[in-house]
């Protein structure tokens, strides 16, 4: 994880690095059918897999995962990864075989963000669900060289498509698996944020 | 137009549901059409139609049709549903 000063705060919420004592709570959210249904990888995460993933986070410069909290209550997870398709650099290694190196998040031109709100959270269908994205997206555009965010959403996930469009995303192509690619520029995000800020009037 | 008609219209527009589904039992986390985007549209619609500006706590607390009536009445005692 990068060395910025955490937590990120704004619009009433706080985004902080995940700690070991939260792992099982997060795993339960991630494995819940309401969340897993919209993940590309729908497999059940074991406790051992969760621990291994957490151990890898500290050294992984291509990803960042943050816990969302509101008024001291943990309400979800927001994350970003380097977009492999657009940021990979192919170079020759010592054996002259081509190898692929994924760019760290702070050098990535395109970043894939995502979030989920806890399935039992009373705020999951409220305007508050926009707060973590507003804070995190602004951070992603400022932390490095990011020009675009790119999200992939299943075509039947109307809520997520509408949610992304409210944030300024625009729909691109859909692949053979029914995944719609949505792209967000800083310019469109700035316009969307101005509109959403009129409702999310946190002091 | 009566206050209740304006309120029902706001829910119909924001949630994209038929009028028959806008009733005392309508609340979020129980209706598929009520998601965070619908909630955002609903708040903007209500603030425009009733010429009020809600506190953020009331916005987040507006979790049902019944609650919307209660909160609107708090902001304008002359409104009657």
Short mmCIF file of C-alpha atoms in Angstrom, two decimals:
data_model
loop_
_atom_site.label_atom_id
_atom_site.label_comp_id
_atom_site.label_asym_id
_atom_site.label_seq_id
_atom_site.Cartn_x
_atom_site.Cartn_y
_atom_site.Cartn_z
CA UNK A 1 0.00 0.00 0.00
CA UNK A 2 1.20 3.51 -0.71
CA UNK A 3 2.57 5.82 1.95
CA UNK A 4 -0.01 8.57 1.92
CA UNK A 5 -1.50 9.82 5.12
CA UNK A 6 -4.59 7.83 5.93
CA UNK A 7 -7.46 8.02 6.52
CA UNK A 8 -9.13 9.81 3.65
CA UNK A 9 -12.09 11.81 4.90
CA UNK A 10 -14.98 13.74 3.39
CA UNK A 11 -18.72 13.73 2.74
CA UNK A 12 -19.28 12.31 6.22
CA UNK A 13 -17.25 9.14 5.77
CA UNK A 14 -13.77 7.89 6.51
CA UNK A 15 -11.63 5.55 4.38
CA UNK A 16 -8.85 3.76 6.22
CA UNK A 17 -6.54 0.81 5.54
CA UNK A 18 -7.95 -2.58 6.42
CA UNK A 19 -6.63 -4.02 9.68
CA UNK A 20 -6.29 -7.68 10.66
CA UNK A 21 -9.14 -7.55 13.16
CA UNK A 22 -11.60 -6.59 10.37
CA UNK A 23 -10.71 -9.43 8.02
CA UNK A 24 -13.45 -11.86 9.00
CA UNK A 25 -16.13 -9.18 8.89
CA UNK A 26 -15.02 -8.19 5.39
CA UNK A 27 -14.84 -11.82 4.28
CA UNK A 28 -18.43 -12.35 5.43
CA UNK A 29 -19.54 -9.33 3.39
CA UNK A 30 -17.59 -10.46 0.33
CA UNK A 31 -19.02 -13.98 0.50
CA UNK A 32 -22.61 -12.82 0.98
CA UNK A 33 -24.72 -13.73 -2.08
CA UNK A 34 -25.86 -10.11 -2.52
CA UNK A 35 -22.22 -9.07 -2.99
CA UNK A 36 -20.76 -12.16 -4.68
CA UNK A 37 -23.54 -12.08 -7.29
CA UNK A 38 -22.00 -9.02 -8.93
CA UNK A 39 -18.34 -10.04 -8.63
CA UNK A 40 -16.47 -11.48 -11.60
CA UNK A 41 -15.02 -14.07 -9.23
CA UNK A 42 -18.01 -15.54 -7.41
CA UNK A 43 -16.09 -18.21 -5.52
CA UNK A 44 -16.34 -18.41 -1.73
CA UNK A 45 -13.27 -16.92 -0.05
CA UNK A 46 -11.83 -19.12 2.72
CA UNK A 47 -10.30 -17.75 5.92
CA UNK A 48 -6.87 -18.89 4.72
CA UNK A 49 -7.32 -17.14 1.36
CA UNK A 50 -8.39 -14.00 3.17
CA UNK A 51 -5.30 -14.07 5.37
CA UNK A 52 -3.05 -14.63 2.36
CA UNK A 53 -4.68 -11.76 0.50
CA UNK A 54 -4.24 -9.47 3.51
CA UNK A 55 -0.59 -10.45 3.88
CA UNK A 56 0.02 -9.58 0.23
CA UNK A 57 -1.60 -6.15 0.46
CA UNK A 58 1.27 -4.48 2.31
CA UNK A 59 3.71 -5.07 -0.54
CA UNK A 60 1.26 -4.78 -3.40
CA UNK A 61 1.70 -1.44 -5.11
CA UNK A 62 -0.89 -2.21 -7.79
CA UNK A 63 -3.84 -2.26 -5.39
CA UNK A 64 -5.33 -0.33 -2.52
CA UNK A 65 -8.21 -1.53 -0.33
CA UNK A 66 -9.83 0.74 2.24
CA UNK A 67 -12.51 0.20 4.86
CA UNK A 68 -15.42 2.64 4.71
CA UNK A 69 -16.83 3.87 8.01
CA UNK A 70 -19.62 6.28 8.88
CA UNK A 71 -20.01 7.66 12.39
CA UNK A 72 -17.70 4.92 13.66
CA UNK A 73 -19.62 2.10 11.97
CA UNK A 74 -17.90 -0.04 9.32
CA UNK A 75 -20.15 0.01 6.27
CA UNK A 76 -18.16 -1.33 3.33
CA UNK A 77 -14.97 -1.63 1.32
CA UNK A 78 -13.65 0.48 -1.54
CA UNK A 79 -10.68 -0.47 -3.65
CA UNK A 80 -8.68 0.18 -6.79
CA UNK A 81 -6.31 -1.83 -8.92
CA UNK A 82 -4.08 -1.00 -11.83
CA UNK A 83 -5.84 -1.73 -15.09
CA UNK A 84 -3.69 -4.50 -16.55
CA UNK A 85 -4.89 -4.09 -20.15
CA UNK A 86 -3.86 -0.47 -20.35
CA UNK A 87 -0.85 -0.24 -18.07
CA UNK A 88 1.22 -3.31 -18.70
CA UNK A 89 4.68 -2.72 -20.00
CA UNK A 90 6.27 -5.52 -21.94
CA UNK A 91 10.04 -5.74 -21.80
CA UNK A 92 12.75 -8.27 -22.31
CA UNK A 93 14.17 -10.01 -19.29
CA UNK A 94 17.67 -11.38 -18.92
CA UNK A 95 16.77 -14.42 -21.01
CA UNK A 96 15.34 -12.24 -23.76
CA UNK A 97 11.86 -13.59 -23.12
CA UNK A 98 9.10 -11.06 -23.06
CA UNK A 99 7.65 -10.52 -19.57
CA UNK A 100 4.80 -8.35 -18.37
CA UNK A 101 5.14 -5.96 -15.48
CA UNK A 102 2.06 -4.31 -14.04
CA UNK A 103 2.46 -0.63 -13.32
CA UNK A 104 2.11 0.56 -9.73
CA UNK A 105 -1.09 2.44 -8.96
CA UNK A 106 0.62 5.82 -8.70
CA UNK A 107 2.06 5.45 -12.20
CA UNK A 108 -1.02 3.93 -13.82
CA UNK A 109 -2.82 5.87 -16.53
CA UNK A 110 -6.01 3.81 -16.15
CA UNK A 111 -7.27 2.49 -12.80
CA UNK A 112 -10.09 0.04 -12.03
CA UNK A 113 -12.04 1.03 -8.90
CA UNK A 114 -14.76 -0.88 -7.09
CA UNK A 115 -16.73 -0.88 -3.87
CA UNK A 116 -19.30 -2.79 -1.95
CA UNK A 117 -21.51 -1.68 0.90
CA UNK A 118 -22.13 -4.25 3.62
CA UNK A 119 -25.20 -6.32 2.69
CA UNK A 120 -26.89 -5.68 6.04
CA UNK A 121 -26.00 -1.98 6.14
CA UNK A 122 -28.99 0.30 6.54
CA UNK A 123 -27.33 2.93 4.36
CA UNK A 124 -26.64 0.75 1.33
CA UNK A 125 -29.48 2.20 -0.75
CA UNK A 126 -29.19 5.73 0.50
CA UNK A 127 -27.39 8.78 -0.86
CA UNK A 128 -24.60 8.03 1.61
CA UNK A 129 -23.40 5.29 -0.75
CA UNK A 130 -22.04 8.06 -3.01
CA UNK A 131 -19.78 9.52 -0.30
CA UNK A 132 -16.97 6.94 -0.39
CA UNK A 133 -16.76 7.11 -4.19
CA UNK A 134 -16.59 10.90 -4.22
CA UNK A 135 -13.70 10.88 -1.75
CA UNK A 136 -11.86 7.93 -3.28
CA UNK A 137 -12.17 8.93 -6.93
CA UNK A 138 -10.80 12.37 -6.16
CA UNK A 139 -7.88 10.70 -4.39
CA UNK A 140 -7.22 8.37 -7.34
CA UNK A 141 -7.06 11.23 -9.81
CA UNK A 142 -4.70 13.19 -7.54
CA UNK A 143 -2.36 10.48 -6.27
CA UNK A 144 -0.44 9.87 -9.49
CA UNK A 145 -0.81 9.92 -13.23
CA UNK A 146 -4.33 8.54 -13.59
CA UNK A 147 -6.24 9.92 -16.59
CA UNK A 148 -9.23 7.59 -16.54
CA UNK A 149 -11.06 5.23 -14.26
CA UNK A 150 -12.55 2.17 -15.85
CA UNK A 151 -15.23 -0.01 -14.25
CA UNK A 152 -16.77 -3.23 -15.50
CA UNK A 153 -20.36 -3.88 -14.53
CA UNK A 154 -22.67 -6.75 -15.43
CA UNK A 155 -25.37 -5.51 -17.79
CA UNK A 156 -28.12 -6.73 -15.43
CA UNK A 157 -26.71 -4.73 -12.53
CA UNK A 158 -28.85 -1.68 -13.23
CA UNK A 159 -28.21 -0.14 -9.83
CA UNK A 160 -24.45 -0.15 -10.37
CA UNK A 161 -24.77 1.26 -13.90
CA UNK A 162 -27.06 4.06 -12.67
CA UNK A 163 -24.74 4.68 -9.73
CA UNK A 164 -21.70 4.96 -11.98
CA UNK A 165 -23.52 7.26 -14.37
CA UNK A 166 -24.38 9.57 -11.47
CA UNK A 167 -20.62 9.73 -10.80
CA UNK A 168 -19.99 10.76 -14.41
CA UNK A 169 -19.05 7.40 -15.95
CA UNK A 170 -19.95 6.80 -19.57
CA UNK A 171 -20.81 3.41 -21.01
CA UNK A 172 -18.45 1.91 -23.57
CA UNK A 173 -18.60 -1.55 -25.10
CA UNK A 174 -20.03 -4.75 -23.62
CA UNK A 175 -18.02 -7.98 -23.85
CA UNK A 176 -19.18 -11.53 -24.54
CA UNK A 177 -19.63 -12.17 -20.81
CA UNK A 178 -22.19 -9.39 -20.46
CA UNK A 179 -19.75 -7.02 -18.77
CA UNK A 180 -20.23 -3.37 -19.65
CA UNK A 181 -17.09 -1.22 -19.55
CA UNK A 182 -17.67 2.23 -18.10
CA UNK A 183 -15.10 5.03 -18.25
CA UNK A 184 -14.71 8.12 -16.10
CA UNK A 185 -12.58 11.14 -16.92
CA UNK A 186 -11.57 13.77 -14.39
CA UNK A 187 -13.60 16.35 -16.30
CA UNK A 188 -16.81 14.31 -16.12
CA UNK A 189 -16.17 13.43 -12.48
CA UNK A 190 -15.73 17.09 -11.57
CA UNK A 191 -19.09 17.94 -13.13
CA UNK A 192 -20.83 15.02 -11.43
CA UNK A 193 -19.26 15.78 -8.08
CA UNK A 194 -20.53 19.36 -8.22
CA UNK A 195 -24.10 18.07 -8.71
CA UNK A 196 -23.88 15.39 -6.02
CA UNK A 197 -22.34 17.83 -3.56
CA UNK A 198 -25.53 19.87 -3.68
CA UNK A 199 -27.31 17.00 -1.93
CA UNK A 200 -24.45 15.60 0.15
CA UNK A 201 -24.15 18.77 2.22
CA UNK A 202 -21.89 17.55 4.98
CA UNK A 203 -20.40 20.33 7.09
CA UNK B 1 -52.35 20.08 -6.57
CA UNK B 2 -52.42 18.66 -3.04
CA UNK B 3 -49.28 17.96 -1.01
CA UNK B 4 -49.91 14.23 -1.03
CA UNK B 5 -50.21 14.22 -4.83
CA UNK B 6 -46.94 16.12 -5.19
CA UNK B 7 -45.27 13.71 -2.79
CA UNK B 8 -46.55 10.61 -4.57
CA UNK B 9 -45.50 12.07 -7.93
CA UNK B 10 -41.99 12.63 -6.59
CA UNK B 11 -41.72 8.98 -5.55
CA UNK B 12 -43.15 7.80 -8.90
CA UNK B 13 -40.56 9.87 -10.78
CA UNK B 14 -37.56 9.04 -8.60
CA UNK B 15 -38.18 5.32 -8.15
CA UNK B 16 -39.78 4.78 -11.57
CA UNK B 17 -42.63 2.81 -10.02
CA UNK B 18 -46.39 2.89 -10.67
CA UNK B 19 -48.50 5.03 -8.36
CA UNK B 20 -50.06 1.89 -6.91
CA UNK B 21 -46.73 0.99 -5.32
CA UNK B 22 -46.33 4.30 -3.53
CA UNK B 23 -47.98 3.68 -0.18
CA UNK B 24 -47.31 3.57 3.56
CA UNK B 25 -45.33 0.33 3.27
CA UNK B 26 -42.82 1.71 0.75
CA UNK B 27 -39.34 1.88 2.24
CA UNK B 28 -35.79 1.39 1.13
CA UNK B 29 -34.00 -1.92 1.56
CA UNK B 30 -37.36 -3.51 0.83
CA UNK B 31 -38.13 -2.23 -2.67
CA UNK B 32 -35.86 -3.18 -5.55
CA UNK B 33 -36.30 0.15 -7.29
CA UNK B 34 -35.16 2.11 -4.25
CA UNK B 35 -31.40 2.31 -4.66
CA UNK B 36 -28.92 5.05 -3.88
CA UNK B 37 -29.49 6.76 -7.24
CA UNK B 38 -33.27 6.76 -6.75
CA UNK B 39 -32.76 8.18 -3.28
CA UNK B 40 -30.59 10.97 -4.69
CA UNK B 41 -33.20 11.82 -7.35
CA UNK B 42 -35.99 11.69 -4.76
CA UNK B 43 -34.28 14.16 -2.43
CA UNK B 44 -33.61 16.61 -5.27
CA UNK B 45 -37.22 16.30 -6.43
CA UNK B 46 -38.67 16.86 -2.95
CA UNK B 47 -36.44 19.85 -2.26
CA UNK B 48 -37.50 21.39 -5.54
CA UNK B 49 -41.22 20.62 -5.26
CA UNK B 50 -41.63 21.63 -1.62
CA UNK B 51 -39.03 24.43 -1.68
CA UNK B 52 -37.12 23.12 1.32
CA UNK B 53 -33.48 22.30 2.00
CA UNK B 54 -33.04 19.27 4.22
CA UNK B 55 -30.28 18.75 6.76
CA UNK B 56 -28.01 15.89 5.71
CA UNK B 57 -29.11 13.78 8.69
CA UNK B 58 -32.72 14.09 7.55
CA UNK B 59 -31.71 13.18 3.99
CA UNK B 60 -30.04 9.98 5.17
CA UNK B 61 -32.94 9.33 7.55
CA UNK B 62 -35.53 9.61 4.76
CA UNK B 63 -35.92 5.89 4.42
CA UNK B 64 -39.62 5.43 3.68
CA UNK B 65 -42.70 7.10 2.27
CA UNK B 66 -43.99 7.61 5.80
CA UNK B 67 -40.67 9.09 6.93
CA UNK B 68 -40.71 11.52 4.00
CA UNK B 69 -44.07 12.87 5.14
CA UNK B 70 -42.82 13.21 8.70
CA UNK B 71 -39.64 15.05 7.70
CA UNK B 72 -41.40 17.36 5.23
CA UNK B 73 -43.89 18.33 7.92
CA UNK B 74 -41.00 19.18 10.23
CA UNK B 75 -39.68 21.67 7.67
CA UNK B 76 -43.02 23.19 6.82
CA UNK B 77 -45.78 22.87 9.40
CA UNK B 78 -48.33 24.18 6.94
CA UNK B 79 -47.95 21.05 4.80
CA UNK B 80 -50.72 18.56 5.46
CA UNK B 81 -50.72 15.01 4.14
#
